[in-house]
mmCIF file of C-alpha atoms in Angstrom:
data_model
loop_
_atom_site.group_PDB
_atom_site.id
_atom_site.type_symbol
_atom_site.label_atom_id
_atom_site.label_comp_id
_atom_site.label_asym_id
_atom_site.label_seq_id
_atom_site.Cartn_x
_atom_site.Cartn_y
_atom_site.Cartn_z
ATOM 1 C CA MET A 27 225.018 39.448 52.999
ATOM 2 C CA HIS A 28 222.323 41.154 50.410
ATOM 3 C CA ASN A 29 219.882 38.608 49.248
ATOM 4 C CA PRO A 30 218.241 39.733 46.211
ATOM 5 C CA LYS A 31 215.593 37.068 46.443
ATOM 6 C CA PHE A 32 214.691 37.298 50.282
ATOM 7 C CA ILE A 33 210.987 37.129 49.733
ATOM 8 C CA SER A 34 209.875 35.150 46.562
ATOM 9 C CA LEU A 35 206.253 34.191 45.584
ATOM 10 C CA GLU A 36 206.372 31.564 42.769
ATOM 11 C CA GLN A 37 203.292 31.168 40.841
ATOM 12 C CA VAL A 38 200.985 31.755 43.597
ATOM 13 C CA CYS A 39 197.414 31.257 43.545
ATOM 14 C CA THR A 40 194.827 31.352 46.296
ATOM 15 C CA ASP A 41 191.535 29.945 46.606
ATOM 16 C CA SER A 42 188.732 32.757 46.071
ATOM 17 C CA ALA A 43 186.649 30.927 48.304
ATOM 18 C CA GLU A 44 188.940 31.627 51.339
ATOM 19 C CA ALA A 45 187.715 35.225 51.769
ATOM 20 C CA ALA A 46 186.640 38.135 49.737
ATOM 21 C CA GLY A 47 189.520 40.245 48.921
ATOM 22 C CA LEU A 48 192.088 37.445 49.231
ATOM 23 C CA SER A 49 192.378 35.990 46.045
ATOM 24 C CA LEU A 50 195.382 36.131 43.813
ATOM 25 C CA LEU A 51 196.201 34.271 40.501
ATOM 26 C CA ASN A 52 199.671 33.432 39.179
ATOM 27 C CA VAL A 53 201.873 35.732 41.253
ATOM 28 C CA ASP A 54 205.336 35.944 40.524
ATOM 29 C CA VAL A 55 207.226 38.628 42.939
ATOM 30 C CA THR A 56 210.565 38.934 44.291
ATOM 31 C CA VAL A 57 211.739 41.244 46.776
ATOM 32 C CA SER A 58 215.211 41.903 48.036
ATOM 33 C CA GLN A 59 216.567 42.059 51.186
ATOM 34 C CA GLY A 60 216.402 45.434 52.838
ATOM 35 C CA THR A 61 214.021 47.005 50.585
ATOM 36 C CA THR A 62 210.410 48.218 50.393
ATOM 37 C CA LEU A 63 207.759 46.890 48.103
ATOM 38 C CA VAL A 64 204.646 48.630 47.758
ATOM 39 C CA VAL A 65 201.515 46.607 46.750
ATOM 40 C CA HIS A 66 198.774 48.837 45.194
ATOM 41 C CA GLY A 67 195.424 48.349 43.495
ATOM 42 C CA PRO A 68 191.662 48.934 44.221
ATOM 43 C CA PRO A 69 190.040 47.339 47.161
ATOM 44 C CA ASN A 70 189.200 43.495 47.352
ATOM 45 C CA LYS A 71 191.712 42.565 44.637
ATOM 46 C CA GLY A 72 194.175 40.642 46.872
ATOM 47 C CA LYS A 73 196.431 43.035 48.520
ATOM 48 C CA SER A 74 195.673 41.859 52.062
ATOM 49 C CA GLY A 75 195.920 38.285 50.719
ATOM 50 C CA PHE A 76 199.390 39.150 49.456
ATOM 51 C CA LEU A 77 200.461 40.210 52.827
ATOM 52 C CA LEU A 78 198.811 37.252 54.594
ATOM 53 C CA LEU A 79 200.415 34.728 52.482
ATOM 54 C CA ILE A 80 204.230 36.103 53.447
ATOM 55 C CA ALA A 81 202.970 36.192 57.067
ATOM 56 C CA GLY A 82 202.023 32.590 56.980
ATOM 57 C CA LEU A 83 198.418 33.100 57.973
ATOM 58 C CA ILE A 84 196.940 31.585 54.656
ATOM 59 C CA THR A 85 198.522 29.200 52.302
ATOM 60 C CA PRO A 86 198.487 29.105 48.577
ATOM 61 C CA GLY A 87 196.368 26.721 46.722
ATOM 62 C CA ARG A 88 199.116 26.655 44.230
ATOM 63 C CA GLY A 89 202.904 27.792 44.104
ATOM 64 C CA GLY A 90 204.829 28.702 47.144
ATOM 65 C CA VAL A 91 206.423 31.641 49.238
ATOM 66 C CA ILE A 92 209.931 31.586 50.140
ATOM 67 C CA CYS A 93 211.339 33.840 52.744
ATOM 68 C CA ASN A 94 215.109 33.877 53.942
ATOM 69 C CA GLY A 95 215.595 30.773 52.159
ATOM 70 C CA LYS A 96 213.019 28.884 53.778
ATOM 71 C CA GLU A 97 209.116 27.883 52.524
ATOM 72 C CA VAL A 98 206.563 29.766 54.496
ATOM 73 C CA THR A 99 204.434 27.309 56.344
ATOM 74 C CA GLY A 100 202.979 29.350 59.174
ATOM 75 C CA PRO A 101 203.384 32.496 61.282
ATOM 76 C CA SER A 102 206.974 33.250 62.659
ATOM 77 C CA PRO A 103 208.154 36.627 64.605
ATOM 78 C CA GLU A 104 210.588 37.268 61.984
ATOM 79 C CA ARG A 105 207.607 38.169 59.942
ATOM 80 C CA ALA A 106 205.556 41.029 61.585
ATOM 81 C CA LEU A 107 202.053 41.939 60.399
ATOM 82 C CA VAL A 108 200.261 45.264 61.118
ATOM 83 C CA PRO A 109 196.810 44.721 59.918
ATOM 84 C CA GLN A 110 194.729 47.547 58.309
ATOM 85 C CA TRP A 111 192.759 47.877 61.453
ATOM 86 C CA PRO A 112 194.500 47.444 64.885
ATOM 87 C CA ALA A 113 193.773 43.895 66.488
ATOM 88 C CA LEU A 114 194.628 44.606 69.922
ATOM 89 C CA LEU A 115 193.319 42.748 72.948
ATOM 90 C CA PRO A 116 191.121 45.401 74.328
ATOM 91 C CA TRP A 117 191.405 44.276 77.878
ATOM 92 C CA LEU A 118 194.917 44.905 77.975
ATOM 93 C CA THR A 119 196.733 48.279 78.272
ATOM 94 C CA ALA A 120 198.856 49.322 75.520
ATOM 95 C CA TYR A 121 201.859 48.514 77.462
ATOM 96 C CA GLN A 122 200.676 44.965 78.033
ATOM 97 C CA ASN A 123 199.671 44.210 74.349
ATOM 98 C CA VAL A 124 203.408 45.195 73.149
ATOM 99 C CA PHE A 125 204.904 43.389 76.103
ATOM 100 C CA LEU A 126 203.271 40.331 75.278
ATOM 101 C CA ALA A 127 204.518 40.306 71.773
ATOM 102 C CA VAL A 128 208.123 40.801 72.766
ATOM 103 C CA ASP A 129 207.619 38.023 75.605
ATOM 104 C CA ARG A 130 206.695 35.520 73.249
ATOM 105 C CA ALA A 131 209.330 36.329 70.637
ATOM 106 C CA HIS A 132 212.156 36.756 72.894
ATOM 107 C CA GLY A 133 211.059 35.813 76.589
ATOM 108 C CA ARG A 134 213.409 32.839 76.358
ATOM 109 C CA HIS A 135 216.594 34.793 75.275
ATOM 110 C CA LYS A 136 216.346 38.132 77.400
ATOM 111 C CA SER A 137 215.863 39.048 80.959
ATOM 112 C CA ARG A 138 212.301 40.559 81.961
ATOM 113 C CA ASP A 139 214.240 43.846 82.799
ATOM 114 C CA GLU A 140 215.175 43.912 79.279
ATOM 115 C CA LEU A 141 211.663 42.940 77.782
ATOM 116 C CA HIS A 142 210.275 45.969 79.701
ATOM 117 C CA VAL A 143 212.750 48.213 78.455
ATOM 118 C CA ASP A 144 212.302 47.074 74.659
ATOM 119 C CA THR A 145 208.575 47.776 75.314
ATOM 120 C CA ALA A 146 208.672 51.028 76.649
ATOM 121 C CA ILE A 147 211.248 51.988 73.857
ATOM 122 C CA ALA A 148 208.937 50.894 71.322
ATOM 123 C CA LEU A 149 205.729 52.634 72.616
ATOM 124 C CA GLN A 150 207.776 56.094 73.093
ATOM 125 C CA ARG A 151 208.990 55.934 69.672
ATOM 126 C CA MET A 152 205.127 55.852 68.708
ATOM 127 C CA GLN A 153 204.809 58.840 70.957
ATOM 128 C CA LEU A 154 202.443 56.862 73.284
ATOM 129 C CA GLY A 155 204.289 57.280 76.578
ATOM 130 C CA ASN A 156 201.404 59.207 78.092
ATOM 131 C CA VAL A 157 199.014 56.557 77.226
ATOM 132 C CA MET A 158 200.894 53.504 77.476
ATOM 133 C CA HIS A 159 198.731 52.317 80.663
ATOM 134 C CA THR A 160 195.659 52.853 79.224
ATOM 135 C CA ARG A 161 193.418 50.123 78.089
ATOM 136 C CA ALA A 162 193.428 49.427 74.512
ATOM 137 C CA SER A 163 189.548 49.832 74.273
ATOM 138 C CA ARG A 164 189.943 53.506 75.501
ATOM 139 C CA LEU A 165 192.697 54.376 73.060
ATOM 140 C CA THR A 166 191.534 56.260 69.942
ATOM 141 C CA GLN A 167 192.040 54.574 66.244
ATOM 142 C CA ASP A 168 194.920 56.594 65.778
ATOM 143 C CA GLN A 169 196.539 55.388 68.942
ATOM 144 C CA GLN A 170 195.641 51.796 68.657
ATOM 145 C CA GLN A 171 197.105 51.817 65.402
ATOM 146 C CA ARG A 172 200.196 53.095 66.795
ATOM 147 C CA VAL A 173 200.415 50.576 69.460
ATOM 148 C CA SER A 174 199.979 47.727 66.577
ATOM 149 C CA ILE A 175 202.977 49.228 64.934
ATOM 150 C CA ALA A 176 204.738 49.201 68.038
ATOM 151 C CA ARG A 177 203.972 45.684 68.770
ATOM 152 C CA ALA A 178 205.217 44.797 65.229
ATOM 153 C CA LEU A 179 208.457 46.582 65.564
ATOM 154 C CA VAL A 180 209.249 45.521 68.836
ATOM 155 C CA VAL A 181 210.141 41.840 68.017
ATOM 156 C CA ARG A 182 212.723 43.157 65.730
ATOM 157 C CA PRO A 183 211.412 41.531 62.663
ATOM 158 C CA ARG A 184 213.174 40.706 59.623
ATOM 159 C CA VAL A 185 210.079 41.336 57.297
ATOM 160 C CA LEU A 186 207.654 43.902 58.072
ATOM 161 C CA LEU A 187 204.153 43.735 56.634
ATOM 162 C CA LEU A 188 202.078 46.529 56.668
ATOM 163 C CA ASP A 189 198.284 46.610 55.353
ATOM 164 C CA GLU A 190 197.233 50.279 54.424
ATOM 165 C CA PRO A 191 198.914 51.262 57.828
ATOM 166 C CA PHE A 192 198.252 55.132 57.503
ATOM 167 C CA ALA A 193 194.380 54.677 56.856
ATOM 168 C CA PRO A 194 193.143 55.178 60.682
ATOM 169 C CA LEU A 195 196.062 57.847 61.457
ATOM 170 C CA GLU A 196 194.984 61.463 62.165
ATOM 171 C CA ALA A 197 196.444 64.068 60.150
ATOM 172 C CA ALA A 198 198.756 65.346 63.061
ATOM 173 C CA THR A 199 200.321 61.866 63.201
ATOM 174 C CA LEU A 200 200.711 61.608 59.537
ATOM 175 C CA ALA A 201 202.975 64.478 59.857
ATOM 176 C CA TRP A 202 205.768 62.449 61.605
ATOM 177 C CA LEU A 203 204.988 58.882 61.907
ATOM 178 C CA PRO A 204 205.806 57.825 58.158
ATOM 179 C CA ALA A 205 209.228 59.540 58.331
ATOM 180 C CA THR A 206 209.899 57.869 61.782
ATOM 181 C CA LEU A 207 208.820 54.475 60.556
ATOM 182 C CA GLU A 208 210.993 54.803 57.293
ATOM 183 C CA HIS A 209 214.003 55.752 59.691
ATOM 184 C CA LEU A 210 213.500 52.432 61.874
ATOM 185 C CA ILE A 211 213.143 50.388 58.539
ATOM 186 C CA GLN A 212 216.533 51.361 57.214
ATOM 187 C CA GLU A 213 218.136 51.523 60.596
ATOM 188 C CA HIS A 214 217.296 48.098 61.210
ATOM 189 C CA HIS A 215 217.338 46.902 57.480
ATOM 190 C CA ILE A 216 214.048 45.468 57.446
ATOM 191 C CA THR A 217 212.416 44.255 54.396
ATOM 192 C CA THR A 218 209.012 45.996 54.338
ATOM 193 C CA VAL A 219 205.933 45.273 52.116
ATOM 194 C CA VAL A 220 202.963 47.776 52.295
ATOM 195 C CA THR A 221 199.918 48.042 50.519
ATOM 196 C CA HIS A 222 197.921 51.046 49.326
ATOM 197 C CA ASN A 223 194.558 51.499 47.551
ATOM 198 C CA ASP A 224 195.717 54.258 44.858
ATOM 199 C CA ASN A 225 198.576 56.360 44.979
ATOM 200 C CA PRO A 226 201.297 53.833 45.021
ATOM 201 C CA PHE A 227 203.908 56.151 46.937
ATOM 202 C CA PRO A 228 201.975 58.274 49.449
ATOM 203 C CA TYR A 229 204.276 58.131 52.355
ATOM 204 C CA LEU A 230 207.064 55.452 52.210
ATOM 205 C CA HIS A 231 209.669 55.558 49.711
ATOM 206 C CA PRO A 232 209.618 52.131 47.829
ATOM 207 C CA SER A 233 212.282 50.063 45.861
ATOM 208 C CA GLN A 234 209.596 48.331 43.856
ATOM 209 C CA TYR A 235 205.931 48.409 43.286
ATOM 210 C CA PHE A 236 203.394 45.800 42.489
ATOM 211 C CA GLU A 237 200.007 46.271 41.034
ATOM 212 C CA VAL A 238 197.805 43.443 41.888
ATOM 213 C CA GLY A 239 196.543 41.875 38.676
ATOM 214 C CA ALA A 240 199.802 42.769 36.882
ATOM 215 C CA ALA A 241 202.440 40.164 35.583
ATOM 216 C CA ALA A 242 205.494 41.197 37.529
ATOM 217 C CA CYS A 243 206.994 44.022 40.094
ATOM 218 C CA GLN A 244 208.166 46.989 38.715
ATOM 219 C CA PRO A 245 211.104 49.262 39.732
ATOM 220 C CA ALA A 246 209.902 52.386 41.661
#
């Protein structure tokens, strides 16, 4: 069933002392299930903080965050975050980084063979089949970011949080990856929140957009 208030931030404020660029004041935002919200604005104005709140990695000083009918009180596999710069374990291979995520999320409910199949498919979708057994520290920034996206998608999240996800990518990757990502988002009905600095619609096609510092979301 479609939920018009799948994600809701209600009068949310964050403590400006938490970290530069994470401060938000009196944010009221509602995101419908299966839609894409673009959050845009200049650097260090709270875009990353917006995503971290939904991810459950920081807590609001005032107000609350609701996702899928429950208050967000901490991280969950149903809310996958792709940070602006990849946060991979450098001593593990691309394959091991992705497998670790799906094993933690679904290891109790799937066989090892199924987990390995899911891992391989996720990496192949990101065109990383030829480097999947290369250590993350030896990958290019472009490849590392694609591993990070594969790691987020492999857990089959209900919510995908993308923090300026295309910044580290090369031009050749930008020619195909946004369309592939958007296809996967639509295929699996993933509710998506993506940040960008300036142009609010550079790659993905949003249903709504929100400018940090604005009063409310606007239709795209």
